[in-house]
mmCIF file of C-alpha atoms in Angstrom:
data_model
loop_
_atom_site.group_PDB
_atom_site.id
_atom_site.type_symbol
_atom_site.label_atom_id
_atom_site.label_comp_id
_atom_site.label_asym_id
_atom_site.label_seq_id
_atom_site.Cartn_x
_atom_site.Cartn_y
_atom_site.Cartn_z
ATOM 1 C CA ALA A 1 -55.439 154.628 -78.517
ATOM 2 C CA LYS A 2 -58.056 152.089 -77.533
ATOM 3 C CA LYS A 3 -58.646 151.289 -81.166
ATOM 4 C CA GLU A 4 -54.973 150.886 -81.831
ATOM 5 C CA ALA A 5 -54.620 148.671 -78.780
ATOM 6 C CA ALA A 6 -57.590 146.593 -79.852
ATOM 7 C CA ALA A 7 -56.161 146.339 -83.386
ATOM 8 C CA ALA A 8 -52.774 145.355 -82.036
ATOM 9 C CA GLU A 9 -54.401 142.727 -79.809
ATOM 10 C CA ALA A 10 -56.415 141.410 -82.703
ATOM 11 C CA GLN A 11 -53.267 141.348 -84.872
ATOM 12 C CA ALA A 12 -51.378 139.486 -82.141
ATOM 13 C CA LYS A 13 -54.212 137.029 -81.774
ATOM 14 C CA ARG A 14 -54.254 136.397 -85.496
ATOM 15 C CA GLU A 15 -50.513 135.862 -85.558
ATOM 16 C CA ALA A 16 -50.760 133.497 -82.611
ATOM 17 C CA GLU A 17 -53.478 131.518 -84.341
ATOM 18 C CA ALA A 18 -51.469 131.479 -87.567
ATOM 19 C CA ALA A 19 -48.384 130.225 -85.657
ATOM 20 C CA GLU A 20 -50.490 127.578 -83.955
ATOM 21 C CA ALA A 21 -51.902 126.490 -87.288
ATOM 22 C CA GLU A 22 -48.391 126.392 -88.755
ATOM 23 C CA ARG A 23 -47.170 124.363 -85.743
ATOM 24 C CA LYS A 24 -50.010 121.905 -86.190
ATOM 25 C CA ARG A 25 -49.280 121.626 -89.904
ATOM 26 C CA GLU A 26 -45.613 120.953 -89.135
ATOM 27 C CA GLU A 27 -46.600 118.410 -86.503
ATOM 28 C CA VAL A 28 -48.943 116.654 -88.915
ATOM 29 C CA LYS A 29 -46.243 116.714 -91.572
ATOM 30 C CA ALA A 30 -43.696 115.293 -89.146
ATOM 31 C CA LYS A 31 -46.129 112.540 -88.167
ATOM 32 C CA LYS A 32 -46.766 111.732 -91.821
ATOM 33 C CA GLU A 33 -43.050 111.609 -92.530
ATOM 34 C CA ALA A 34 -42.458 109.432 -89.460
ATOM 35 C CA ALA A 35 -45.300 107.132 -90.506
ATOM 36 C CA ALA A 36 -43.911 106.975 -94.032
ATOM 37 C CA ALA A 37 -40.420 106.228 -92.721
ATOM 38 C CA GLU A 38 -41.812 103.572 -90.399
ATOM 39 C CA ALA A 39 -43.795 102.056 -93.250
ATOM 40 C CA GLN A 40 -40.681 102.109 -95.445
ATOM 41 C CA ALA A 41 -38.601 100.450 -92.741
ATOM 42 C CA LYS A 42 -41.293 97.858 -92.210
ATOM 43 C CA ARG A 43 -41.472 97.122 -95.912
ATOM 44 C CA GLU A 44 -37.685 96.801 -96.070
ATOM 45 C CA ALA A 45 -37.657 94.499 -93.022
ATOM 46 C CA GLU A 46 -40.396 92.354 -94.553
ATOM 47 C CA ALA A 47 -38.472 92.209 -97.817
ATOM 48 C CA ALA A 48 -35.271 91.207 -95.976
ATOM 49 C CA GLU A 49 -37.164 88.515 -94.022
ATOM 50 C CA ALA A 50 -38.701 87.206 -97.230
ATOM 51 C CA GLU A 51 -35.262 87.113 -98.839
ATOM 52 C CA ARG A 52 -33.826 85.304 -95.824
ATOM 53 C CA LYS A 53 -36.592 82.729 -95.949
ATOM 54 C CA ARG A 54 -36.018 82.252 -99.689
ATOM 55 C CA GLU A 55 -32.301 81.721 -99.068
ATOM 56 C CA GLU A 56 -33.053 79.282 -96.219
ATOM 57 C CA VAL A 57 -35.452 77.309 -98.408
ATOM 58 C CA LYS A 58 -32.872 77.290 -101.188
ATOM 59 C CA ALA A 59 -30.163 76.063 -98.815
ATOM 60 C CA LYS A 60 -32.466 73.326 -97.527
ATOM 61 C CA LYS A 61 -33.234 72.228 -101.069
ATOM 62 C CA GLU A 62 -29.550 72.135 -101.948
ATOM 63 C CA ALA A 63 -28.713 70.157 -98.762
ATOM 64 C CA ALA A 64 -31.512 67.704 -99.487
ATOM 65 C CA ALA A 65 -30.296 67.313 -103.068
ATOM 66 C CA ALA A 66 -26.715 66.743 -101.883
ATOM 67 C CA GLU A 67 -27.889 64.203 -99.300
ATOM 68 C CA ALA A 68 -29.961 62.382 -101.911
ATOM 69 C CA GLN A 69 -26.936 62.358 -104.258
ATOM 70 C CA ALA A 70 -24.700 60.953 -101.480
ATOM 71 C CA LYS A 71 -27.296 58.270 -100.700
ATOM 72 C CA ARG A 72 -27.496 57.314 -104.356
ATOM 73 C CA LYS A 73 -23.694 57.070 -104.568
ATOM 74 C CA ALA A 74 -23.577 55.018 -101.344
ATOM 75 C CA ALA A 75 -26.299 52.705 -102.672
ATOM 76 C CA VAL A 76 -24.384 52.254 -105.929
ATOM 77 C CA ALA A 77 -21.141 51.550 -104.020
ATOM 78 C CA GLU A 78 -22.905 49.054 -101.723
ATOM 79 C CA ALA A 79 -24.472 47.298 -104.691
ATOM 80 C CA GLU A 80 -21.038 47.105 -106.368
ATOM 81 C CA ARG A 81 -19.486 45.763 -103.158
ATOM 82 C CA LYS A 82 -22.149 43.084 -102.867
ATOM 83 C CA ARG A 83 -21.641 42.116 -106.507
ATOM 84 C CA GLU A 84 -17.874 41.844 -105.918
ATOM 85 C CA GLU A 85 -18.477 39.829 -102.734
ATOM 86 C CA VAL A 86 -20.828 37.447 -104.542
ATOM 87 C CA LYS A 87 -18.315 37.167 -107.377
ATOM 88 C CA ALA A 88 -15.476 36.457 -104.925
ATOM 89 C CA LYS A 89 -17.568 33.810 -103.140
ATOM 90 C CA LYS A 90 -18.404 32.158 -106.430
ATOM 91 C CA GLU A 91 -14.739 32.174 -107.456
ATOM 92 C CA ALA A 92 -13.701 30.794 -104.046
ATOM 93 C CA ALA A 93 -16.364 28.082 -104.240
ATOM 94 C CA ALA A 94 -15.262 27.208 -107.768
ATOM 95 C CA ALA A 95 -11.602 27.090 -106.689
ATOM 96 C CA GLU A 96 -12.476 24.942 -103.677
ATOM 97 C CA ALA A 97 -14.539 22.586 -105.815
ATOM 98 C CA LYS A 98 -11.687 22.373 -108.320
ATOM 99 C CA ALA A 99 -9.192 21.691 -105.535
ATOM 100 C CA LYS A 100 -11.467 18.969 -104.136
ATOM 101 C CA ARG A 101 -11.824 17.400 -107.566
ATOM 102 C CA GLU A 102 -8.063 17.504 -108.095
ATOM 103 C CA GLY A 103 -7.484 16.143 -104.576
ATOM 104 C CA ALA A 104 -9.971 13.344 -105.177
ATOM 105 C CA ALA A 105 -8.325 12.572 -108.505
ATOM 106 C CA ASP A 106 -4.870 12.563 -106.899
ATOM 107 C CA GLU A 107 -6.115 10.371 -104.063
ATOM 108 C CA ALA A 108 -7.734 7.978 -106.515
ATOM 109 C CA GLY A 109 -4.509 7.856 -108.550
ATOM 110 C CA ARG A 110 -2.469 7.337 -105.397
ATOM 111 C CA LYS A 111 -4.743 4.503 -104.281
ATOM 112 C CA ARG A 112 -4.505 2.911 -107.730
ATOM 113 C CA GLU A 113 -0.699 3.171 -107.625
ATOM 114 C CA GLU A 114 -0.671 1.817 -104.080
ATOM 115 C CA ALA A 115 -2.935 -1.108 -105.024
ATOM 116 C CA LYS A 116 -0.769 -1.802 -108.059
ATOM 117 C CA ALA A 117 2.378 -1.692 -105.933
ATOM 118 C CA LYS A 118 0.803 -4.048 -103.372
ATOM 119 C CA ARG A 119 -0.201 -6.488 -106.118
ATOM 120 C CA GLU A 120 3.307 -6.387 -107.568
ATOM 121 C CA ALA A 121 4.841 -6.849 -104.104
ATOM 122 C CA ALA A 122 2.512 -9.779 -103.400
ATOM 123 C CA ALA A 123 3.391 -11.342 -106.757
ATOM 124 C CA LYS A 124 7.104 -10.884 -106.020
ATOM 125 C CA ALA A 125 6.702 -12.388 -102.559
ATOM 126 C CA THR A 126 4.800 -15.387 -103.962
ATOM 127 C CA LYS A 127 7.452 -15.870 -106.643
ATOM 128 C CA ALA A 128 10.179 -15.585 -104.023
ATOM 129 C CA GLU A 129 8.569 -18.196 -101.780
ATOM 130 C CA GLN A 130 8.154 -20.557 -104.713
ATOM 131 C CA THR A 131 11.806 -20.044 -105.673
ATOM 132 C CA VAL A 132 12.918 -20.702 -102.090
ATOM 133 C CA LYS A 133 10.857 -23.906 -101.917
ATOM 134 C CA MET A 134 12.281 -25.148 -105.244
ATOM 135 C CA ALA A 135 15.916 -24.215 -104.512
ATOM 136 C CA ARG A 136 18.491 -26.982 -103.891
ATOM 137 C CA PRO A 137 19.979 -27.205 -100.401
ATOM 138 C CA GLY A 138 23.084 -25.021 -100.121
ATOM 139 C CA ALA A 139 22.237 -22.933 -103.195
ATOM 140 C CA THR A 140 22.357 -19.131 -102.946
ATOM 141 C CA ILE A 141 19.290 -17.149 -103.988
ATOM 142 C CA SER A 142 19.025 -13.683 -105.519
ATOM 143 C CA LEU A 143 16.205 -11.554 -104.132
ATOM 144 C CA PHE A 144 16.329 -9.205 -107.130
ATOM 145 C CA GLY A 145 14.722 -9.604 -110.520
ATOM 146 C CA PHE A 146 12.410 -12.605 -109.900
ATOM 147 C CA GLY A 147 10.665 -13.605 -113.135
ATOM 148 C CA GLN A 148 13.056 -11.542 -115.312
ATOM 149 C CA LYS A 149 15.270 -13.017 -117.988
ATOM 150 C CA SER A 150 18.905 -12.098 -118.193
ATOM 151 C CA GLU A 151 21.492 -12.896 -120.810
ATOM 152 C CA ASN A 152 24.058 -13.463 -118.077
ATOM 153 C CA SER A 153 21.940 -15.936 -116.103
ATOM 154 C CA GLU A 154 23.475 -18.943 -117.857
ATOM 155 C CA ALA A 155 27.064 -17.701 -117.893
ATOM 156 C CA PRO A 156 29.040 -19.141 -114.967
ATOM 157 C CA GLY A 157 31.401 -16.861 -113.096
ATOM 158 C CA LYS A 158 29.571 -13.645 -113.987
ATOM 159 C CA ILE A 159 27.824 -11.616 -111.308
ATOM 160 C CA ARG A 160 24.475 -10.179 -112.266
ATOM 161 C CA LYS A 161 23.826 -6.700 -110.853
ATOM 162 C CA PRO A 162 20.520 -6.293 -109.023
ATOM 163 C CA ILE A 163 17.819 -4.469 -110.965
ATOM 164 C CA LEU A 164 16.767 -1.511 -108.836
ATOM 165 C CA PRO A 165 13.328 0.084 -109.216
ATOM 166 C CA LYS A 166 13.117 3.408 -110.949
ATOM 167 C CA THR A 167 13.141 6.183 -108.378
ATOM 168 C CA LYS A 168 10.777 9.113 -108.316
ATOM 169 C CA PRO A 169 12.070 12.676 -108.033
ATOM 170 C CA VAL A 170 11.689 14.298 -104.619
ATOM 171 C CA PRO A 171 8.457 16.376 -104.653
ATOM 172 C CA ARG A 172 8.761 19.941 -103.463
ATOM 173 C CA GLY A 173 7.931 20.320 -99.773
ATOM 174 C CA VAL A 174 8.263 16.604 -98.917
ATOM 175 C CA PRO A 175 11.078 15.908 -96.373
ATOM 176 C CA THR A 176 13.689 13.249 -97.214
ATOM 177 C CA ILE A 177 14.737 10.467 -94.829
ATOM 178 C CA SER A 178 18.201 9.010 -95.506
ATOM 179 C CA LYS A 179 20.004 6.043 -93.882
ATOM 180 C CA TRP A 180 16.555 4.820 -92.974
ATOM 181 C CA ARG A 181 15.306 1.546 -91.594
ATOM 182 C CA GLU A 182 11.854 0.070 -91.049
ATOM 183 C CA ASN A 183 10.970 -0.794 -87.450
ATOM 184 C CA ARG A 184 8.823 -3.637 -86.194
ATOM 185 C CA ASP A 185 5.832 -1.392 -85.517
ATOM 186 C CA GLY A 186 5.816 -0.173 -89.123
ATOM 187 C CA SER A 187 7.515 3.143 -88.346
ATOM 188 C CA ILE A 188 10.706 4.403 -90.019
ATOM 189 C CA SER A 189 13.873 5.651 -88.322
ATOM 190 C CA GLY A 190 16.541 7.687 -90.091
ATOM 191 C CA PHE A 191 18.010 11.139 -90.621
ATOM 192 C CA ILE A 192 15.689 13.846 -91.964
ATOM 193 C CA SER A 193 16.399 16.767 -94.270
ATOM 194 C CA GLY A 194 14.257 19.397 -95.981
ATOM 195 C CA SER A 195 11.770 19.651 -93.097
ATOM 196 C CA PRO A 196 10.707 23.002 -91.566
ATOM 197 C CA ALA A 197 10.221 21.277 -88.205
ATOM 198 C CA PHE A 198 13.688 19.693 -87.876
ATOM 199 C CA ASP A 199 17.268 20.604 -88.616
ATOM 200 C CA ASP A 200 18.897 18.755 -91.509
ATOM 201 C CA GLY A 201 20.515 15.602 -90.151
ATOM 202 C CA ASP A 202 18.229 15.242 -87.107
ATOM 203 C CA ALA A 203 17.571 11.614 -86.150
ATOM 204 C CA ILE A 204 13.815 10.919 -86.109
ATOM 205 C CA THR A 205 11.359 8.043 -85.853
ATOM 206 C CA THR A 206 8.047 8.461 -87.680
ATOM 207 C CA SER A 207 4.685 7.124 -86.612
ATOM 208 C CA PRO A 208 3.682 3.825 -88.331
ATOM 209 C CA ILE A 209 3.457 4.012 -92.131
ATOM 210 C CA ALA A 210 -0.133 3.744 -93.355
ATOM 211 C CA SER A 211 0.291 3.984 -97.141
ATOM 212 C CA GLY A 212 3.058 3.622 -99.699
ATOM 213 C CA GLU A 213 5.568 0.807 -100.299
ATOM 214 C CA VAL A 214 8.568 1.073 -97.980
ATOM 215 C CA VAL A 215 11.181 1.039 -100.745
ATOM 216 C CA GLY A 216 13.943 3.511 -101.517
ATOM 217 C CA GLY A 217 12.813 6.180 -103.977
ATOM 218 C CA ASN A 218 9.160 5.992 -102.860
ATOM 219 C CA ILE A 219 6.951 8.411 -100.931
ATOM 220 C CA VAL A 220 5.267 6.997 -97.830
ATOM 221 C CA GLN A 221 2.585 8.464 -95.594
ATOM 222 C CA THR A 222 1.859 7.991 -91.890
ATOM 223 C CA GLY A 223 -1.560 7.573 -90.340
ATOM 224 C CA SER A 224 -1.555 11.249 -89.355
ATOM 225 C CA GLY A 225 -0.969 12.337 -92.970
ATOM 226 C CA SER A 226 2.751 13.210 -92.793
ATOM 227 C CA ARG A 227 4.595 12.334 -96.021
ATOM 228 C CA TYR A 228 8.259 11.411 -96.413
ATOM 229 C CA TYR A 229 10.530 10.572 -99.345
ATOM 230 C CA LEU A 230 12.766 7.522 -98.746
ATOM 231 C CA ASP A 231 16.292 8.129 -99.999
ATOM 232 C CA ALA A 232 17.001 5.770 -102.899
ATOM 233 C CA ALA A 233 20.755 5.817 -102.268
ATOM 234 C CA THR A 234 20.137 4.332 -98.842
ATOM 235 C CA ALA A 235 18.245 1.391 -100.313
ATOM 236 C CA ALA A 236 20.889 0.858 -102.999
ATOM 237 C CA SER A 237 23.757 0.826 -100.537
ATOM 238 C CA GLY A 238 22.049 -1.769 -98.333
ATOM 239 C CA SER A 239 22.239 0.358 -95.167
ATOM 240 C CA SER A 240 18.462 0.251 -94.700
ATOM 241 C CA LEU A 241 17.095 -2.552 -92.615
ATOM 242 C CA GLY A 242 13.726 -2.477 -94.223
ATOM 243 C CA ALA A 243 14.428 -1.216 -97.724
ATOM 244 C CA GLY A 244 13.541 -4.512 -99.401
ATOM 245 C CA PHE A 245 10.864 -7.006 -98.438
ATOM 246 C CA SER A 246 10.921 -9.961 -96.050
ATOM 247 C CA LEU A 247 9.980 -13.406 -97.325
ATOM 248 C CA PHE A 248 8.426 -14.309 -93.997
ATOM 249 C CA GLY A 249 7.063 -10.975 -92.773
ATOM 250 C CA ARG A 250 9.956 -10.244 -90.387
ATOM 251 C CA ASN A 251 11.781 -6.961 -89.977
ATOM 252 C CA GLU A 252 15.279 -8.343 -89.485
ATOM 253 C CA GLU A 253 17.778 -7.898 -92.306
ATOM 254 C CA SER A 254 17.560 -10.595 -95.012
ATOM 255 C CA LEU A 255 20.686 -12.009 -96.584
ATOM 256 C CA THR A 256 20.873 -10.961 -100.241
ATOM 257 C CA THR A 257 22.861 -13.403 -102.354
ATOM 258 C CA ASP A 258 23.276 -14.186 -106.058
ATOM 259 C CA THR A 259 22.137 -17.260 -108.051
ATOM 260 C CA THR A 260 24.210 -16.437 -111.103
ATOM 261 C CA LYS A 261 27.356 -17.773 -109.461
ATOM 262 C CA SER A 262 28.023 -21.478 -109.214
ATOM 263 C CA PRO A 263 27.639 -22.741 -105.623
ATOM 264 C CA ASP A 264 31.270 -23.262 -104.721
ATOM 265 C CA LYS A 265 32.782 -23.967 -101.318
ATOM 266 C CA GLY A 266 33.652 -20.336 -100.637
ATOM 267 C CA THR A 267 30.094 -19.156 -101.280
ATOM 268 C CA ARG A 268 28.603 -21.890 -99.124
ATOM 269 C CA LYS A 269 31.042 -21.078 -96.330
ATOM 270 C CA GLN A 270 30.146 -17.394 -96.451
ATOM 271 C CA ALA A 271 26.429 -18.248 -96.411
ATOM 272 C CA GLU A 272 26.903 -20.563 -93.436
ATOM 273 C CA GLU A 273 28.905 -17.909 -91.556
ATOM 274 C CA ALA A 274 26.240 -15.304 -92.272
ATOM 275 C CA LYS A 275 23.551 -17.738 -91.128
ATOM 276 C CA ALA A 276 25.474 -18.451 -87.925
ATOM 277 C CA GLN A 277 25.923 -14.733 -87.310
ATOM 278 C CA ARG A 278 22.178 -14.256 -87.831
ATOM 279 C CA LEU A 279 21.407 -16.985 -85.305
ATOM 280 C CA VAL A 280 23.764 -15.353 -82.785
ATOM 281 C CA GLU A 281 22.008 -12.002 -83.277
ATOM 282 C CA ILE A 282 18.583 -13.627 -82.871
ATOM 283 C CA GLU A 283 19.690 -15.371 -79.677
ATOM 284 C CA LYS A 284 21.065 -12.078 -78.374
ATOM 285 C CA LYS A 285 17.781 -10.326 -79.097
ATOM 286 C CA LYS A 286 15.854 -13.121 -77.364
ATOM 287 C CA LYS A 287 18.154 -12.771 -74.353
ATOM 288 C CA ASP A 288 17.622 -9.012 -74.288
ATOM 289 C CA LEU A 289 13.849 -9.496 -74.433
ATOM 290 C CA ALA A 290 14.021 -12.016 -71.582
ATOM 291 C CA GLU A 291 16.065 -9.581 -69.466
ATOM 292 C CA GLN A 292 13.594 -6.805 -70.227
ATOM 293 C CA ALA A 293 10.686 -9.082 -69.235
ATOM 294 C CA ALA A 294 12.455 -9.896 -65.970
ATOM 295 C CA ARG A 295 13.027 -6.204 -65.264
ATOM 296 C CA LYS A 296 9.373 -5.472 -66.028
ATOM 297 C CA THR A 297 8.220 -8.237 -63.660
ATOM 298 C CA LYS A 298 10.560 -6.926 -60.949
ATOM 299 C CA ALA A 299 9.225 -3.404 -61.501
ATOM 300 C CA GLU A 300 5.598 -4.565 -61.238
ATOM 301 C CA GLN A 301 6.354 -6.461 -58.017
ATOM 302 C CA THR A 302 8.080 -3.409 -56.549
ATOM 303 C CA VAL A 303 5.147 -1.161 -57.493
ATOM 304 C CA ARG A 304 2.631 -3.555 -55.912
ATOM 305 C CA ALA A 305 4.698 -3.861 -52.734
ATOM 306 C CA ALA A 306 5.234 -0.092 -52.324
ATOM 307 C CA ARG A 307 3.294 1.877 -49.700
ATOM 308 C CA PRO A 308 0.668 4.368 -51.016
ATOM 309 C CA GLY A 309 2.270 7.767 -51.578
ATOM 310 C CA GLY A 310 5.810 6.372 -51.633
ATOM 311 C CA THR A 311 8.306 7.111 -54.412
ATOM 312 C CA ILE A 312 9.890 4.205 -56.275
ATOM 313 C CA SER A 313 13.328 4.066 -57.854
ATOM 314 C CA LEU A 314 13.240 2.445 -61.301
ATOM 315 C CA PHE A 315 17.039 2.156 -61.448
ATOM 316 C CA GLY A 316 19.098 -0.755 -60.191
ATOM 317 C CA PHE A 317 16.364 -3.417 -59.883
ATOM 318 C CA GLY A 318 17.871 -6.655 -58.567
ATOM 319 C CA GLN A 319 20.999 -4.989 -57.153
ATOM 320 C CA GLY A 320 22.000 -5.402 -53.521
ATOM 321 C CA ASP A 321 21.268 -1.917 -52.267
ATOM 322 C CA ASP A 322 20.366 -1.559 -48.619
ATOM 323 C CA ASN A 323 18.239 1.479 -49.444
ATOM 324 C CA ALA A 324 16.368 -0.202 -52.296
ATOM 325 C CA ASN A 325 13.299 -0.951 -50.212
ATOM 326 C CA LYS A 326 13.219 2.438 -48.472
ATOM 327 C CA SER A 327 10.643 4.909 -49.707
ATOM 328 C CA LYS A 328 10.290 8.545 -48.871
ATOM 329 C CA VAL A 329 7.086 10.524 -48.809
ATOM 330 C CA ARG A 330 7.354 13.925 -50.413
ATOM 331 C CA PRO A 331 4.642 16.517 -51.026
ATOM 332 C CA PRO A 332 3.374 16.803 -54.609
ATOM 333 C CA SER A 333 5.119 19.573 -56.510
ATOM 334 C CA LYS A 334 3.189 22.256 -58.376
ATOM 335 C CA VAL A 335 2.961 21.663 -62.120
ATOM 336 C CA ARG A 336 4.094 24.654 -64.143
ATOM 337 C CA PRO A 337 1.920 25.757 -67.066
ATOM 338 C CA ALA A 338 3.252 25.403 -70.599
ATOM 339 C CA PRO A 339 5.353 28.446 -71.628
ATOM 340 C CA ARG A 340 4.059 30.504 -74.541
ATOM 341 C CA GLY A 341 5.310 29.204 -77.897
ATOM 342 C CA VAL A 342 6.541 25.840 -76.552
ATOM 343 C CA PRO A 343 4.659 22.809 -78.029
ATOM 344 C CA THR A 344 3.056 20.368 -75.575
ATOM 345 C CA ILE A 345 3.513 16.569 -75.733
ATOM 346 C CA SER A 346 0.827 14.530 -73.961
ATOM 347 C CA LYS A 347 0.554 10.769 -73.318
ATOM 348 C CA TRP A 348 4.303 10.626 -73.769
ATOM 349 C CA ARG A 349 6.841 7.889 -73.129
ATOM 350 C CA GLN A 350 10.618 7.752 -73.195
ATOM 351 C CA ASN A 351 12.314 5.505 -75.768
ATOM 352 C CA ARG A 352 15.576 3.577 -75.480
ATOM 353 C CA ASP A 353 17.516 6.192 -77.420
ATOM 354 C CA GLU A 354 16.438 8.926 -74.944
ATOM 355 C CA SER A 355 13.889 10.312 -77.417
ATOM 356 C CA ILE A 356 10.219 10.899 -76.504
ATOM 357 C CA SER A 357 7.116 9.626 -78.309
ATOM 358 C CA GLY A 358 3.670 11.118 -77.758
ATOM 359 C CA PHE A 359 0.952 13.366 -79.163
ATOM 360 C CA ILE A 360 1.870 16.995 -79.913
ATOM 361 C CA SER A 361 -0.217 20.164 -79.740
ATOM 362 C CA GLY A 362 0.510 23.875 -80.109
ATOM 363 C CA SER A 363 3.164 23.355 -82.794
ATOM 364 C CA PRO A 364 3.186 25.286 -86.105
ATOM 365 C CA ALA A 365 4.812 22.291 -87.809
ATOM 366 C CA PHE A 366 2.304 19.582 -86.788
ATOM 367 C CA ASP A 367 -1.450 19.229 -86.443
ATOM 368 C CA ASP A 368 -2.799 19.042 -82.886
ATOM 369 C CA GLY A 369 -2.989 15.395 -81.788
ATOM 370 C CA GLU A 370 -0.393 14.172 -84.294
ATOM 371 C CA ALA A 371 1.850 11.339 -83.045
ATOM 372 C CA ILE A 372 5.554 12.251 -83.125
ATOM 373 C CA THR A 373 8.921 11.000 -81.889
ATOM 374 C CA THR A 374 11.511 13.620 -80.939
ATOM 375 C CA SER A 375 15.253 13.368 -81.323
ATOM 376 C CA PRO A 376 17.122 12.348 -78.117
ATOM 377 C CA ILE A 377 16.566 14.623 -75.093
ATOM 378 C CA VAL A 378 19.771 16.253 -73.808
ATOM 379 C CA LYS A 379 18.438 18.787 -71.288
ATOM 380 C CA GLY A 380 15.635 18.776 -68.726
ATOM 381 C CA GLU A 381 14.185 16.206 -66.293
ATOM 382 C CA LEU A 382 11.563 13.906 -67.831
ATOM 383 C CA LEU A 383 8.667 14.735 -65.512
ATOM 384 C CA LYS A 384 5.179 16.113 -66.037
ATOM 385 C CA GLY A 385 5.180 19.920 -66.124
ATOM 386 C CA ASN A 386 8.837 20.218 -67.176
ATOM 387 C CA VAL A 387 10.316 21.686 -70.370
ATOM 388 C CA VAL A 388 12.892 19.470 -72.085
ATOM 389 C CA GLN A 389 15.243 20.183 -74.980
ATOM 390 C CA THR A 390 16.672 18.000 -77.762
ATOM 391 C CA GLY A 391 20.194 18.110 -79.131
ATOM 392 C CA SER A 392 18.992 20.239 -82.061
ATOM 393 C CA GLY A 393 17.536 22.873 -79.688
ATOM 394 C CA SER A 394 13.830 21.965 -80.002
ATOM 395 C CA ARG A 395 11.932 22.492 -76.722
ATOM 396 C CA TYR A 396 8.817 20.630 -75.556
ATOM 397 C CA TYR A 397 6.500 20.894 -72.528
ATOM 398 C CA LEU A 398 5.656 17.497 -71.010
ATOM 399 C CA ASP A 399 1.971 17.045 -70.141
ATOM 400 C CA GLU A 400 0.387 13.864 -68.793
ATOM 401 C CA PRO A 401 2.639 10.831 -69.475
ATOM 402 C CA SER A 402 1.416 7.595 -71.002
ATOM 403 C CA ALA A 403 -0.161 5.216 -68.510
ATOM 404 C CA ALA A 404 2.390 2.563 -69.512
ATOM 405 C CA SER A 405 5.421 4.783 -68.938
ATOM 406 C CA GLY A 406 4.539 6.198 -65.538
ATOM 407 C CA GLY A 407 6.186 9.497 -66.407
ATOM 408 C CA VAL A 408 9.792 8.305 -65.974
ATOM 409 C CA PHE A 409 10.676 5.842 -68.679
ATOM 410 C CA SER A 410 9.289 2.722 -70.389
ATOM 411 C CA LEU A 411 11.164 -0.517 -69.845
ATOM 412 C CA PHE A 412 10.336 -1.580 -73.386
ATOM 413 C CA GLY A 413 10.858 1.682 -75.314
#
């Protein structure tokens, strides 16, 4: 029994050792498998990381290539834009140079035409003076066609028609003045048409004419550069005061007669009546000037005698008004600013026909500082800071008045 027990114990011990050895082998195998799996996972992770890095590098290369391509395209576009800009500047400079050359050529041609017209006018005036000096007393004189031969000049009883100068067509964009007359200061008054700044038929007075012969059918230009076409029909009909030329440099109307008719009693009588009428008109104008001078003297005396700060009435000088010498002190009123879109007239004065002359600014139709004369004012008080309106609806803001006008009106227009 002891032997069997010892054998059984030895058998059990061997089995236990065998089981332990098997357990250790399984443990070692499991560790190897775990290590292999870990190594496999690590290799796969490293491969994935390497792939990710390759993709990242590839994406960076593609982005850099795209950016470089965009920069190249932008550089090409910028170079093309600069070339177009340089080309446009060259074309603009060439066009400007061409316009200047054409303008200079036009100006030179205009000056040549103006000089030629002045020479012809001077020759006509000299011829006219010589004809007047050589004429017999009582003879009538034609102011047309001096130095020209006519087949009808020797035939008694026939009336020779005046030879009118050839008229120029109205240039596009140049306003026309009809029923015009030349004033003493060299300006022109009449009715305008074809102007963007005035309604057709508005009565205007230009600034003094600086170039161009004041004859119907001609284009004249003021000192500010404004150009006007003088209606030829006005000059032909004789309604213009200054359409012809004066033998003695005066602006009054000259009597136009005819030398082709024999000086009979009827003609002489008509000439004498016209001369008498002219003398009456001259005397009337002298009387008006004397009255205006008297009113001006009275106004100056009243201004000198007035108290500082007092207001002065410019109406009714010389009339027996008990309140004429009374003056009232009133506080200065606030000057309103010019409304938006309303042109401003500065250094202005009121004319006899209720129009206003001055220097305009803020107008789309005139250059700033250009001298203008409006049509007669029908609405608004003529004071600094007020807005006035003409009969055609044009509105103007009155700035500082002319020193001569005092802001109310000028005694001498």
